[in-house]
Amino acid sequence: MLNNGCKHICLIGAIWTVLALLVLADWLARRIQL
């Protein structure tokens, strides 16, 4: 059960990391265009 909880937390962390990278990439793209 502990392993399952760790996977759940790791999955959430991975999703947040991807979202942060997408936001950062979008911000950089807009800054380069401007």
PDB file of N, CA and C in Angstrom:
ATOM      1  N   MET A   1       0.850  -1.205   0.000  1.00  0.00           N
ATOM      2  CA  MET A   1       0.000   0.000   0.000  1.00  0.00           C
ATOM      3  C   MET A   1       0.889   1.260   0.000  1.00  0.00           C
ATOM      4  N   LEU A   2       2.002   1.179   0.699  1.00  0.00           N
ATOM      5  CA  LEU A   2       2.909   2.322   0.751  1.00  0.00           C
ATOM      6  C   LEU A   2       3.482   2.604  -0.641  1.00  0.00           C
ATOM      7  N   ASN A   3       3.806   1.510  -1.364  1.00  0.00           N
ATOM      8  CA  ASN A   3       4.351   1.657  -2.712  1.00  0.00           C
ATOM      9  C   ASN A   3       3.319   2.306  -3.626  1.00  0.00           C
ATOM     10  N   ASN A   4       2.053   1.916  -3.486  1.00  0.00           N
ATOM     11  CA  ASN A   4       0.987   2.483  -4.309  1.00  0.00           C
ATOM     12  C   ASN A   4       0.847   3.974  -4.033  1.00  0.00           C
ATOM     13  N   GLY A   5       0.941   4.373  -2.753  1.00  0.00           N
ATOM     14  CA  GLY A   5       0.836   5.783  -2.398  1.00  0.00           C
ATOM     15  C   GLY A   5       2.009   6.559  -2.977  1.00  0.00           C
ATOM     16  N   CYS A   6       3.196   5.955  -2.979  1.00  0.00           N
ATOM     17  CA  CYS A   6       4.380   6.621  -3.524  1.00  0.00           C
ATOM     18  C   CYS A   6       4.188   6.847  -5.014  1.00  0.00           C
ATOM     19  N   LYS A   7       3.654   5.843  -5.702  1.00  0.00           N
ATOM     20  CA  LYS A   7       3.408   5.981  -7.145  1.00  0.00           C
ATOM     21  C   LYS A   7       2.420   7.108  -7.401  1.00  0.00           C
ATOM     22  N   HIS A   8       1.404   7.205  -6.552  1.00  0.00           N
ATOM     23  CA  HIS A   8       0.391   8.253  -6.724  1.00  0.00           C
ATOM     24  C   HIS A   8       1.023   9.629  -6.565  1.00  0.00           C
ATOM     25  N   ILE A   9       1.871   9.778  -5.541  1.00  0.00           N
ATOM     26  CA  ILE A   9       2.538  11.066  -5.296  1.00  0.00           C
ATOM     27  C   ILE A   9       3.508  11.377  -6.438  1.00  0.00           C
ATOM     28  N   CYS A  10       4.240  10.362  -6.888  1.00  0.00           N
ATOM     29  CA  CYS A  10       5.200  10.577  -7.984  1.00  0.00           C
ATOM     30  C   CYS A  10       4.459  10.977  -9.248  1.00  0.00           C
ATOM     31  N   LEU A  11       3.295  10.372  -9.489  1.00  0.00           N
ATOM     32  CA  LEU A  11       2.505  10.694 -10.680  1.00  0.00           C
ATOM     33  C   LEU A  11       2.051  12.152 -10.636  1.00  0.00           C
ATOM     34  N   ILE A  12       1.578  12.585  -9.460  1.00  0.00           N
ATOM     35  CA  ILE A  12       1.144  13.986  -9.319  1.00  0.00           C
ATOM     36  C   ILE A  12       2.334  14.922  -9.529  1.00  0.00           C
ATOM     37  N   GLY A  13       3.479  14.566  -8.979  1.00  0.00           N
ATOM     38  CA  GLY A  13       4.670  15.399  -9.135  1.00  0.00           C
ATOM     39  C   GLY A  13       5.077  15.486 -10.608  1.00  0.00           C
ATOM     40  N   ALA A  14       4.980  14.360 -11.318  1.00  0.00           N
ATOM     41  CA  ALA A  14       5.351  14.355 -12.737  1.00  0.00           C
ATOM     42  C   ALA A  14       4.396  15.243 -13.530  1.00  0.00           C
ATOM     43  N   ILE A  15       3.104  15.178 -13.218  1.00  0.00           N
ATOM     44  CA  ILE A  15       2.115  15.999 -13.922  1.00  0.00           C
ATOM     45  C   ILE A  15       2.391  17.481 -13.677  1.00  0.00           C
ATOM     46  N   TRP A  16       2.660  17.855 -12.425  1.00  0.00           N
ATOM     47  CA  TRP A  16       2.951  19.259 -12.105  1.00  0.00           C
ATOM     48  C   TRP A  16       4.219  19.722 -12.806  1.00  0.00           C
ATOM     49  N   THR A  17       5.224  18.817 -12.908  1.00  0.00           N
ATOM     50  CA  THR A  17       6.473  19.183 -13.576  1.00  0.00           C
ATOM     51  C   THR A  17       6.224  19.456 -15.054  1.00  0.00           C
ATOM     52  N   VAL A  18       5.419  18.602 -15.697  1.00  0.00           N
ATOM     53  CA  VAL A  18       5.108  18.792 -17.120  1.00  0.00           C
ATOM     54  C   VAL A  18       4.342  20.095 -17.316  1.00  0.00           C
ATOM     55  N   LEU A  19       3.382  20.373 -16.429  1.00  0.00           N
ATOM     56  CA  LEU A  19       2.608  21.613 -16.545  1.00  0.00           C
ATOM     57  C   LEU A  19       3.524  22.826 -16.400  1.00  0.00           C
ATOM     58  N   ALA A  20       4.450  22.760 -15.443  1.00  0.00           N
ATOM     59  CA  ALA A  20       5.369  23.880 -15.233  1.00  0.00           C
ATOM     60  C   ALA A  20       6.245  24.082 -16.470  1.00  0.00           C
ATOM     61  N   LEU A  21       6.708  22.989 -17.086  1.00  0.00           N
ATOM     62  CA  LEU A  21       7.546  23.104 -18.284  1.00  0.00           C
ATOM     63  C   LEU A  21       6.749  23.686 -19.438  1.00  0.00           C
ATOM     64  N   LEU A  22       5.476  23.298 -19.571  1.00  0.00           N
ATOM     65  CA  LEU A  22       4.642  23.841 -20.647  1.00  0.00           C
ATOM     66  C   LEU A  22       4.436  25.336 -20.456  1.00  0.00           C
ATOM     67  N   VAL A  23       4.178  25.754 -19.222  1.00  0.00           N
ATOM     68  CA  VAL A  23       3.972  27.184 -18.942  1.00  0.00           C
ATOM     69  C   VAL A  23       5.261  27.955 -19.228  1.00  0.00           C
ATOM     70  N   LEU A  24       6.398  27.393 -18.811  1.00  0.00           N
ATOM     71  CA  LEU A  24       7.680  28.054 -19.033  1.00  0.00           C
ATOM     72  C   LEU A  24       7.976  28.160 -20.525  1.00  0.00           C
ATOM     73  N   ALA A  25       7.707  27.091 -21.273  1.00  0.00           N
ATOM     74  CA  ALA A  25       7.947  27.100 -22.721  1.00  0.00           C
ATOM     75  C   ALA A  25       7.039  28.128 -23.399  1.00  0.00           C
ATOM     76  N   ASP A  26       5.786  28.209 -22.964  1.00  0.00           N
ATOM     77  CA  ASP A  26       4.856  29.177 -23.554  1.00  0.00           C
ATOM     78  C   ASP A  26       5.317  30.604 -23.251  1.00  0.00           C
ATOM     79  N   TRP A  27       5.784  30.833 -22.040  1.00  0.00           N
ATOM     80  CA  TRP A  27       6.252  32.170 -21.646  1.00  0.00           C
ATOM     81  C   TRP A  27       7.482  32.560 -22.463  1.00  0.00           C
ATOM     82  N   LEU A  28       8.400  31.597 -22.648  1.00  0.00           N
ATOM     83  CA  LEU A  28       9.600  31.881 -23.439  1.00  0.00           C
ATOM     84  C   LEU A  28       9.228  32.168 -24.886  1.00  0.00           C
ATOM     85  N   ALA A  29       8.295  31.419 -25.436  1.00  0.00           N
ATOM     86  CA  ALA A  29       7.873  31.631 -26.827  1.00  0.00           C
ATOM     87  C   ALA A  29       7.279  33.024 -26.992  1.00  0.00           C
ATOM     88  N   ARG A  30       6.445  33.437 -26.053  1.00  0.00           N
ATOM     89  CA  ARG A  30       5.854  34.777 -26.138  1.00  0.00           C
ATOM     90  C   ARG A  30       6.921  35.853 -25.992  1.00  0.00           C
ATOM     91  N   ARG A  31       7.884  35.641 -25.115  1.00  0.00           N
ATOM     92  CA  ARG A  31       8.932  36.642 -24.897  1.00  0.00           C
ATOM     93  C   ARG A  31       9.803  36.766 -26.146  1.00  0.00           C
ATOM     94  N   ILE A  32      10.088  35.633 -26.800  1.00  0.00           N
ATOM     95  CA  ILE A  32      10.906  35.663 -28.018  1.00  0.00           C
ATOM     96  C   ILE A  32      10.147  36.395 -29.133  1.00  0.00           C
ATOM     97  N   GLN A  33       8.848  36.146 -29.248  1.00  0.00           N
ATOM     98  CA  GLN A  33       8.050  36.808 -30.279  1.00  0.00           C
ATOM     99  C   GLN A  33       8.021  38.318 -30.040  1.00  0.00           C
ATOM    100  N   LEU A  34       7.910  38.715 -28.764  1.00  0.00           N
ATOM    101  CA  LEU A  34       7.868  40.142 -28.467  1.00  0.00           C
ATOM    102  C   LEU A  34       9.276  40.725 -28.591  1.00  0.00           C
TER     103      LEU A  34
END
